[in-house]
mmCIF file of C-alpha atoms in Angstrom:
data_model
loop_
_atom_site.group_PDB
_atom_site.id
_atom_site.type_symbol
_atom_site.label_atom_id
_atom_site.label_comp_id
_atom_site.label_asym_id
_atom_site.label_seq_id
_atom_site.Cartn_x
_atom_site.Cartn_y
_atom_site.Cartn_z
ATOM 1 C CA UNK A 1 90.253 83.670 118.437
ATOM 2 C CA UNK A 2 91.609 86.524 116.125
ATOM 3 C CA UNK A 3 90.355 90.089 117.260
ATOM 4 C CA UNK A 4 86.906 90.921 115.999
ATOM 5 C CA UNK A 5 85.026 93.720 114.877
ATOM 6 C CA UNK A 6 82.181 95.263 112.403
ATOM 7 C CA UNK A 7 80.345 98.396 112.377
ATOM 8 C CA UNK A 8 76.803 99.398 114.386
ATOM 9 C CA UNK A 9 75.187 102.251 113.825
ATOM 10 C CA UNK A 10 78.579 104.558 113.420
ATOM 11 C CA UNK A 11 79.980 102.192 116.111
ATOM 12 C CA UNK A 12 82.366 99.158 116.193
ATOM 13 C CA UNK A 13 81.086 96.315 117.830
ATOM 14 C CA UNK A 14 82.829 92.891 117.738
ATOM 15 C CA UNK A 15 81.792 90.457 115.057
ATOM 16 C CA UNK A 16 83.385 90.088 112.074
ATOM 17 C CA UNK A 17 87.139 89.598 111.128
ATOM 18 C CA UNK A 18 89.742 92.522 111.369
ATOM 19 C CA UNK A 19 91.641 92.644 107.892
ATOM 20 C CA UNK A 20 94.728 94.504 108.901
ATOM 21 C CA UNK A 21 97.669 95.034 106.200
ATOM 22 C CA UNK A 22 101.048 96.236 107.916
ATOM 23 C CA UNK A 23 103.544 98.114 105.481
ATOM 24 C CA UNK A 24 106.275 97.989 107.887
ATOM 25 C CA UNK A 25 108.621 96.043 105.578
ATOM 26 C CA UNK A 26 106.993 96.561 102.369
ATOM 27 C CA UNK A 27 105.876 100.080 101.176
ATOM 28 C CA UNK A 28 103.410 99.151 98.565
ATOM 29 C CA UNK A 29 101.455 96.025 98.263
ATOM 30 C CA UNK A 30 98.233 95.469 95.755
ATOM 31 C CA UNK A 31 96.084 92.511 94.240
ATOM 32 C CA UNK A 32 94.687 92.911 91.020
ATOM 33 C CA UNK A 33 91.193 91.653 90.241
ATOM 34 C CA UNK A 34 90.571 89.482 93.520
ATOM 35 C CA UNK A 35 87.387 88.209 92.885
ATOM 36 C CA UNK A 36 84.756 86.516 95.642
ATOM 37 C CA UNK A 37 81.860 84.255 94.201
ATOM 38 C CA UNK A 38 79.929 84.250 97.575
ATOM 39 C CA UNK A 39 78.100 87.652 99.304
ATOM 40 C CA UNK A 40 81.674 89.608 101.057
ATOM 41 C CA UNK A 41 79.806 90.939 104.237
ATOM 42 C CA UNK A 42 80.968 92.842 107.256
ATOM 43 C CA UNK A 43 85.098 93.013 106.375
ATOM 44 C CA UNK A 44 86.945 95.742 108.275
ATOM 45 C CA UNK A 45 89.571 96.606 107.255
ATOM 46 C CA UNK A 46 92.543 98.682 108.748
ATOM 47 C CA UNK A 47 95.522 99.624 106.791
ATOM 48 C CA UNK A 48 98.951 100.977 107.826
ATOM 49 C CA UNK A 49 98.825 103.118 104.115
ATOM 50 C CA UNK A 50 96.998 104.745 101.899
ATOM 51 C CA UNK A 51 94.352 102.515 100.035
ATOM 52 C CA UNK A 52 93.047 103.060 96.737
ATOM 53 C CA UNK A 53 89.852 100.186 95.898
ATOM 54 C CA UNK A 54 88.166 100.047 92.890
ATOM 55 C CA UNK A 55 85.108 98.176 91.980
ATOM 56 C CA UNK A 56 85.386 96.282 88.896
ATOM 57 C CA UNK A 57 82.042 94.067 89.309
ATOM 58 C CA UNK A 58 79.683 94.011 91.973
ATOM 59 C CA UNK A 59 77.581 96.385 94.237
ATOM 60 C CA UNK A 60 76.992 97.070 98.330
ATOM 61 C CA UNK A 61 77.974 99.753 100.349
ATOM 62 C CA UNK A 62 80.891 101.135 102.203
ATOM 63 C CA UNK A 63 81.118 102.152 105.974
ATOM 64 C CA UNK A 64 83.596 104.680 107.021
ATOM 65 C CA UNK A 65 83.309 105.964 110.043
ATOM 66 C CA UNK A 66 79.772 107.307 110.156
ATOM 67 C CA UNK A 67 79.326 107.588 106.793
ATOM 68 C CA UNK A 68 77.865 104.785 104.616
ATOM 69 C CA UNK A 69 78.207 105.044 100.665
ATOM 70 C CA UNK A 70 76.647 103.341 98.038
ATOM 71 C CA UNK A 71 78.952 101.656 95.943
ATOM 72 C CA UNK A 72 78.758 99.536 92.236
ATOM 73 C CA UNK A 73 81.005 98.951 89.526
ATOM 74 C CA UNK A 74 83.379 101.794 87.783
ATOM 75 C CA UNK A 75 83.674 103.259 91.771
ATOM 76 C CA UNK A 76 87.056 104.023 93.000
ATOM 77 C CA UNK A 77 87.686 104.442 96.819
ATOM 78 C CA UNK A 78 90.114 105.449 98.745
ATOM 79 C CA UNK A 79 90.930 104.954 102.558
ATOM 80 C CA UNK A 80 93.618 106.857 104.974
ATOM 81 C CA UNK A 81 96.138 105.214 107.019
ATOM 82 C CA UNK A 82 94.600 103.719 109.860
ATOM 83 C CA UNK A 83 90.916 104.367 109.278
ATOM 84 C CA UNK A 84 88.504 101.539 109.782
ATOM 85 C CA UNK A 85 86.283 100.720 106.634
ATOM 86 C CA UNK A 86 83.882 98.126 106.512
ATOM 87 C CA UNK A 87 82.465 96.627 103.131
ATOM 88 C CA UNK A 88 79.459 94.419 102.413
ATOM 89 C CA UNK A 89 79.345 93.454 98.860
ATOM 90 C CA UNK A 90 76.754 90.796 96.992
ATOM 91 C CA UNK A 91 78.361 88.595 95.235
ATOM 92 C CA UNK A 92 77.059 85.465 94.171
ATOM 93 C CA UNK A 93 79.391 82.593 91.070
ATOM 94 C CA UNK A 94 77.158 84.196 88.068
ATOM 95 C CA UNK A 95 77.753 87.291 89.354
ATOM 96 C CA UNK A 96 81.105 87.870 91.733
ATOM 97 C CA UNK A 97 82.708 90.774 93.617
ATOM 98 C CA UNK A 98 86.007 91.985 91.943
ATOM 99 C CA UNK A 99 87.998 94.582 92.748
ATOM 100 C CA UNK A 100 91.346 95.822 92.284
ATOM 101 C CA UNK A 101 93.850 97.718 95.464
ATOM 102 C CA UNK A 102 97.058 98.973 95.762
ATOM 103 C CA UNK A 103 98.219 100.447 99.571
ATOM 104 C CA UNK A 104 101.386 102.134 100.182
ATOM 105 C CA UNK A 105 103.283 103.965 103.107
ATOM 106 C CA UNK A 106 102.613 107.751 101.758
ATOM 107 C CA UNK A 107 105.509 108.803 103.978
ATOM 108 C CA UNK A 108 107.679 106.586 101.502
ATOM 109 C CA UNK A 109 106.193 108.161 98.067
ATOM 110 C CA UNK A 110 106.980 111.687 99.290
ATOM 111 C CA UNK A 111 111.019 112.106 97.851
ATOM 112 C CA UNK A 112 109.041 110.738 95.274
ATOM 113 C CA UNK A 113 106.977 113.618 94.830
ATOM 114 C CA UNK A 114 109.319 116.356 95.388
ATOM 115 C CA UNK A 115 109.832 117.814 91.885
ATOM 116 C CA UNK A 116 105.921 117.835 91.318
ATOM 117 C CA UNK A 117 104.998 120.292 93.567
ATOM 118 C CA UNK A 118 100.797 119.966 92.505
ATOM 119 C CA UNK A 119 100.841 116.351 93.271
ATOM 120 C CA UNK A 120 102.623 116.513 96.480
ATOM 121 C CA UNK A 121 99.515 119.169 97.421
ATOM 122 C CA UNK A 122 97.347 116.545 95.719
ATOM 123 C CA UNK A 123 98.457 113.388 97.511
ATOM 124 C CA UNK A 124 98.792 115.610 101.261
ATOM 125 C CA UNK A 125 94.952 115.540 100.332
ATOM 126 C CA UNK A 126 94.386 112.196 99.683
ATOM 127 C CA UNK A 127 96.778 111.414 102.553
ATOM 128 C CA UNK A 128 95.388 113.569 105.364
ATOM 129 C CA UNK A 129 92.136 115.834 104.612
ATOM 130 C CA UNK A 130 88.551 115.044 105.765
ATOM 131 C CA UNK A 131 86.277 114.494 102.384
ATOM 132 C CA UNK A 132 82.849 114.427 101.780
ATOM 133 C CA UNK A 133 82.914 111.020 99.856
ATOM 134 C CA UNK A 134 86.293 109.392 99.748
ATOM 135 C CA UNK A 135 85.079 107.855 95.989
ATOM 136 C CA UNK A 136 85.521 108.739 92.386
ATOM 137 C CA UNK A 137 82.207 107.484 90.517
ATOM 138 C CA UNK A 138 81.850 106.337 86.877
ATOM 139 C CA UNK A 139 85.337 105.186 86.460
ATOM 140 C CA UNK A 140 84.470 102.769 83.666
ATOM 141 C CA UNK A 141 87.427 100.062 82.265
ATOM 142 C CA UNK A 142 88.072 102.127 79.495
ATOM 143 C CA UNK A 143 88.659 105.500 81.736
ATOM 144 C CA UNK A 144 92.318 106.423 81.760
ATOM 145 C CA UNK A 145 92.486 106.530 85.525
ATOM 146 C CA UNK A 146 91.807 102.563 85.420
ATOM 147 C CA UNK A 147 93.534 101.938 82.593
ATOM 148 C CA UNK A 148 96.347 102.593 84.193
ATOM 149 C CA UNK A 149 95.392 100.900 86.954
ATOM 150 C CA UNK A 150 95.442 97.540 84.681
ATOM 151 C CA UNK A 151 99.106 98.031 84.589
ATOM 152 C CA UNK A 152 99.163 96.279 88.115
ATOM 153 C CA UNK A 153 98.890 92.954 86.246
ATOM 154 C CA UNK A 154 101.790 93.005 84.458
ATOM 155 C CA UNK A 155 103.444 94.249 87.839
ATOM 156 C CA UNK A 156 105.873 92.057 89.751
ATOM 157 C CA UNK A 157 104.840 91.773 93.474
ATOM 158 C CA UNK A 158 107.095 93.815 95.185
ATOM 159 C CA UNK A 159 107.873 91.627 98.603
ATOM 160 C CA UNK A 160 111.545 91.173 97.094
ATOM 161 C CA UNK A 161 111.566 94.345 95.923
ATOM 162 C CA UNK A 162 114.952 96.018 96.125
ATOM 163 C CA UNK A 163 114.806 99.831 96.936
ATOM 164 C CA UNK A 164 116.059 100.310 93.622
ATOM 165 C CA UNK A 165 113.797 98.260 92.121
ATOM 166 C CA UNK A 166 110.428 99.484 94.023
ATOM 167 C CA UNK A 167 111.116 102.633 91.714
ATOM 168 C CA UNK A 168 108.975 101.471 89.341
ATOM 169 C CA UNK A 169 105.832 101.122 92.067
ATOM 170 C CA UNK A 170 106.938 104.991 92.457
ATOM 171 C CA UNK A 171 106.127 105.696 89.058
ATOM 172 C CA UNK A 172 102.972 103.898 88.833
ATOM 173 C CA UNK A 173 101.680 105.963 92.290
ATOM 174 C CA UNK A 174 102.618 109.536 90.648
ATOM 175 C CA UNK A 175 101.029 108.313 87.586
ATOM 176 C CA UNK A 176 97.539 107.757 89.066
ATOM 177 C CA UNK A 177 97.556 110.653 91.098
ATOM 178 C CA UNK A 178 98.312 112.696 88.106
ATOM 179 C CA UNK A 179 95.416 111.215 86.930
ATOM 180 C CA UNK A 180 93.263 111.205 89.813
ATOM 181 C CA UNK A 181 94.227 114.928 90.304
ATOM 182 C CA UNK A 182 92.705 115.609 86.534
ATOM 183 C CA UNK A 183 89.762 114.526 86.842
ATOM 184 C CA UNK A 184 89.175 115.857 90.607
ATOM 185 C CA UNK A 185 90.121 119.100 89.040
ATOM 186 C CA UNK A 186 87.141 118.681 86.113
ATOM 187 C CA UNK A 187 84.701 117.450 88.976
ATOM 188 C CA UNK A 188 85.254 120.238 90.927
ATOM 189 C CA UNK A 189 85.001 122.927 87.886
ATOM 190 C CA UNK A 190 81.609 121.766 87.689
ATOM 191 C CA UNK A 191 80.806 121.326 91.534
ATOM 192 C CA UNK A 192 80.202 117.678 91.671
ATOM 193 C CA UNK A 193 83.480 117.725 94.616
ATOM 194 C CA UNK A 194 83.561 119.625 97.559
ATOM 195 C CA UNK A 195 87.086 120.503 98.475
ATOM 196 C CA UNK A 196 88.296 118.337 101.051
ATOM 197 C CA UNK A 197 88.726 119.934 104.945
ATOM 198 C CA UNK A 198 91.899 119.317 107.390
ATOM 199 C CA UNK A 199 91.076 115.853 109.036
ATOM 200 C CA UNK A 200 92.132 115.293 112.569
ATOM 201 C CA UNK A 201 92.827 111.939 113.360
ATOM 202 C CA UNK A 202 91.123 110.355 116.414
ATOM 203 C CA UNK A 203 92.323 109.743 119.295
ATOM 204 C CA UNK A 204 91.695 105.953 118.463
ATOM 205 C CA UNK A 205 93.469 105.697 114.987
ATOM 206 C CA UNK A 206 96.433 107.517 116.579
ATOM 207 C CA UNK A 207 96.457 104.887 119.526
ATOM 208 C CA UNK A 208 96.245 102.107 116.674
ATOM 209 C CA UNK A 209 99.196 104.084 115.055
ATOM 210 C CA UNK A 210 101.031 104.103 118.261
ATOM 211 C CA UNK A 211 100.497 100.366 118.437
ATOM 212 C CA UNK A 212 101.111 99.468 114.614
ATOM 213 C CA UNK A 213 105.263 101.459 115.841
ATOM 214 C CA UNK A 214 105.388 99.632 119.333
ATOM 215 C CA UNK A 215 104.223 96.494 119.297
ATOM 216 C CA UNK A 216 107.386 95.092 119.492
ATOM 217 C CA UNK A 217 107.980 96.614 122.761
ATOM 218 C CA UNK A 218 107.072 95.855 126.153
ATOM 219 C CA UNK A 219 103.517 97.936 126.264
ATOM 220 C CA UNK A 220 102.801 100.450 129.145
ATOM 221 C CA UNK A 221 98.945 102.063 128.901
ATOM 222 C CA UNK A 222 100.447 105.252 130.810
ATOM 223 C CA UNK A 223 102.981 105.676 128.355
ATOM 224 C CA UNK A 224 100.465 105.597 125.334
ATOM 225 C CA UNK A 225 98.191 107.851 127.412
ATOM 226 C CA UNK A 226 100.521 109.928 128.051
ATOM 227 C CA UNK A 227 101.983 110.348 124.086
ATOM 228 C CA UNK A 228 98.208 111.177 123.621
ATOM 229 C CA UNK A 229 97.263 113.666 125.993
ATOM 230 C CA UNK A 230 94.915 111.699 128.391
ATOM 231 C CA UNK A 231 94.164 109.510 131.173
ATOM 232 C CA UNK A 232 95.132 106.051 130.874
ATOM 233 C CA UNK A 233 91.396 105.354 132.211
ATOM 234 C CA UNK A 234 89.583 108.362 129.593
ATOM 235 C CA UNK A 235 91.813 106.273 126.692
ATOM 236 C CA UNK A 236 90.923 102.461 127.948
ATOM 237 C CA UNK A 237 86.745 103.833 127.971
ATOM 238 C CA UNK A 238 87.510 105.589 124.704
ATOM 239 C CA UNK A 239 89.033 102.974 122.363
ATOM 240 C CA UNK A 240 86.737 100.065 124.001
ATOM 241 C CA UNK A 241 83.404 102.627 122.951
ATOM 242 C CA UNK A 242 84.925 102.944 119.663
ATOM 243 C CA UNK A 243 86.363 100.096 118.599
ATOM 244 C CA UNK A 244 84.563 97.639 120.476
ATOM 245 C CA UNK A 245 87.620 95.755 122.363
ATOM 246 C CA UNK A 246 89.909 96.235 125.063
ATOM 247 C CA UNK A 247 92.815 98.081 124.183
ATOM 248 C CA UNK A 248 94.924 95.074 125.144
ATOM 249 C CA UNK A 249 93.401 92.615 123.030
ATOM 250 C CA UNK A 250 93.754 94.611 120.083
ATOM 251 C CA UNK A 251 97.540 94.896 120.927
ATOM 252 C CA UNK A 252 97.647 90.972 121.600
ATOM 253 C CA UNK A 253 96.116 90.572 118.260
ATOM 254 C CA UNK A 254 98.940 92.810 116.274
ATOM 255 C CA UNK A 255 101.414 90.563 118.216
ATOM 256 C CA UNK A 256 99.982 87.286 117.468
ATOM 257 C CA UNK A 257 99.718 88.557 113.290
ATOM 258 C CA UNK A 258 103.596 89.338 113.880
ATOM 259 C CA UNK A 259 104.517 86.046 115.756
ATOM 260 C CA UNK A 260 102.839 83.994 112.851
ATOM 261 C CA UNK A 261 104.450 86.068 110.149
ATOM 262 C CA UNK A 262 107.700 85.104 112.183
ATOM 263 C CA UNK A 263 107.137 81.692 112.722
ATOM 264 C CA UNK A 264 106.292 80.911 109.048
ATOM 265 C CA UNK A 265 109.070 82.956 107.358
ATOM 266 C CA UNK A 266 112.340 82.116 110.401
ATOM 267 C CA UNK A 267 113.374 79.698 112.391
ATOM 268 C CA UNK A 268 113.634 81.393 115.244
ATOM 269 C CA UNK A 269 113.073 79.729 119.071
ATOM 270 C CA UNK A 270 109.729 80.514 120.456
ATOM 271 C CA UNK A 271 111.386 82.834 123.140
ATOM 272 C CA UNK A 272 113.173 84.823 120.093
ATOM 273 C CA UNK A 273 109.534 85.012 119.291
ATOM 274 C CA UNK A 274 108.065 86.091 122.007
ATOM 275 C CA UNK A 275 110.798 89.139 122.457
ATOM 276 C CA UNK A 276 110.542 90.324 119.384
ATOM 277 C CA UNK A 277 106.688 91.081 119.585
ATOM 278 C CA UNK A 278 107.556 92.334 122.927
ATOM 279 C CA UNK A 279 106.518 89.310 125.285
ATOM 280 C CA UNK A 280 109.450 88.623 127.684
ATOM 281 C CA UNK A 281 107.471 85.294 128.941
ATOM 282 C CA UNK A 282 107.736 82.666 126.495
ATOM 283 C CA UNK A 283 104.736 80.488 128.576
ATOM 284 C CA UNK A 284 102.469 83.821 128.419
ATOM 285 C CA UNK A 285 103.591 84.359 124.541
ATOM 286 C CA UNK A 286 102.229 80.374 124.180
ATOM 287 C CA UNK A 287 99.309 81.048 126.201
ATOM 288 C CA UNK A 288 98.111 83.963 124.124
ATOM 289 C CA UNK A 289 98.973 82.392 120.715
ATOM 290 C CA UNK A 290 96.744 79.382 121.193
ATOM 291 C CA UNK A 291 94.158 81.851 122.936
ATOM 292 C CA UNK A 292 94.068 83.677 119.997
ATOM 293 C CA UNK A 293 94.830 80.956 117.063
ATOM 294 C CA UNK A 294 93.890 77.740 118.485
ATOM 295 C CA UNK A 295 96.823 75.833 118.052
ATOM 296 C CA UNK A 296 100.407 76.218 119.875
ATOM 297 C CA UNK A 297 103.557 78.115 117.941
ATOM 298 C CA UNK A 298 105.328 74.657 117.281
ATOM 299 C CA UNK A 299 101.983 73.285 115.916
ATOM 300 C CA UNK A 300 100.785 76.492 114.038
ATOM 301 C CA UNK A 301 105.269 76.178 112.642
ATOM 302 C CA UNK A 302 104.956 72.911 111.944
ATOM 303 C CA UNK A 303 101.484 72.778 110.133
ATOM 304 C CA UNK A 304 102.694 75.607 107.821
ATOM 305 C CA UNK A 305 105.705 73.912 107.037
ATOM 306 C CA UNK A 306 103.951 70.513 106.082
ATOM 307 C CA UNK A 307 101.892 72.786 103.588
ATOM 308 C CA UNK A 308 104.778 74.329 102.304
ATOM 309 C CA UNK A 309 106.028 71.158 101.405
ATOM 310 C CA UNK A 310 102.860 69.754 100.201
ATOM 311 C CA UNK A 311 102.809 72.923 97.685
ATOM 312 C CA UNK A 312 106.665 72.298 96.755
ATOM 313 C CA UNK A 313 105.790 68.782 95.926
ATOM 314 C CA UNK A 314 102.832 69.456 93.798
ATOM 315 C CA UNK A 315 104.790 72.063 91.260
ATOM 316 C CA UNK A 316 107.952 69.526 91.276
ATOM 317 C CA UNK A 317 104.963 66.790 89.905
#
């Protein structure tokens, strides 16, 4: 069983799936016009970057934190590192939800951004300031912020990438915040934007942060506590009110995403596994994985495997 969670009345409460897209490896990472034929309801989300969403078809609304937005076609979102969204979308075949996204590690774009010192002030907002709607309306196809956005088809995805060679995803970045910055400059000439306020990150998303940088480790609550300025007990009540799980089972459930990544991309021995999503007990690490999967690590290995070759098989016919 994969860690659960949707929103309740500016709440988390578990029930729906936990979408969670690391960066660790890979600084930028995008799909471009995913589409859904059937109603996209109660997603959370929880990204390690900064997200920018837009809304090529379809309509529903938005949760972050307490806020909820209304949301339709030509609206472009974006979402902070480590801030849980959740999106509810119709959708039906005749009419389908699709939308476009590109995240990135903002810490990674910043040499980036050093010579343009109005976008670097620009993207700190994006990055790390409390907004009144985190959306740009009326962004129609033809509007140059998503045209350039369309250039993500013709885009290369960028697991492979070089360092060298993720230049180009540099570029693209600094050219829609360029863009972005433009017309939040017009909208605010005529007051339709209030300017953004410092945000101060919860005590929650920076526990989550913690996590998403420790995982790997053996994991001490005191420690954690203690990186945050509280009582082990005050942060346990905290991020279980909040989030709607146990601290420990949302840790469990960034290991097990790790330990699957790891068994379907090495061929590592279980207890390699297990100590590199810091588990030192390779009978706890299988415990947890089939608590949390269903299935053992040398079925869960072996099952991907047989698909893999299934796939091969097919493009070789």
């Amino acid at each position: 069983m994969l860690l659960n969670y949707a929103i309740g009345e500016a709440r988390w409460v578990v029930m729906k799936p936990l979408q969670h897209l690391t960066l660790s490896k890979i600084p930028f990472q995008f799909a471009y016009r995913r589409t859904n034929g059937s109603t996209y309801k109660d997603i959370v989300h929880l990204h390690e970057g900064v997200e920018f969403f837009y809304i090529e078809q379809g309509e529903g609304e938005v949760e972050i934190g307490s806020s909820i937005l209304t949301v339709k076609a030509g609206d472009l979102l974006f979402f902070q590192p480590f801030q849980l969204h959740k999106l509810s979308m119709q959708a039906t075949d005749l009419r389908p939800f699709v939308r476009s996204f590109a995240v990135y590690n903002p810490e990674w774009l910043q040499p980036f951004l050093r010579p343009f010192p109005q976008l670097t002030a620009f993207h700190q907002m994006i990055w790390k300031r409390t907004w009144e709607r985190q959306l740009f309306r009326g962004l129609l196809p033809e509007h140059p912020v998503i045209r350039h956005l369309q250039r993500l088809h013709a885009m290369p995805a960028a697991e492979t990438a070089t360092e060298r060679e993720l230049e180009p995803y540099a570029l693209f970045l600094i050219g829609m915040l360029d863009l972005l910055n433009s017309h939040w400059e017009q909208k605010q000439d005529n007051s339709h934007f209030p300017a953004p306020q410092q945000r101060c990150s919860g005590h929650t998303e920076l526990a989550m942060e913690w996590i998403e940088h420790n995982y790997m480790k053996p994991f001490q609550l005191q420690q954690l506590a203690d990186q945050l300025h509280l009582s082990a007990t005050y942060l346990s009540g905290l991020f279980r009110k909040e989030i709607g799980a146990k601290l420990s089972d949302y840790l469990a459930a960034r290991r097990i995403k790790e330990a699957c990544l790891l068994l379907n991309s090495s061929s590592l021995a279980l207890d390699q596994i297990a100590y590199r999503i810091g588990i030192c007990n390779v009978s706890y690490f299988c415990q947890l994985f089939k608590k949390h999967t269903g299935e053992t690590p040398h079925r869960y290995r072996m099952k991907y495997h047989l698909q893999a070759d299934v796939r091969s098989a097919c493009k070789e016919k």
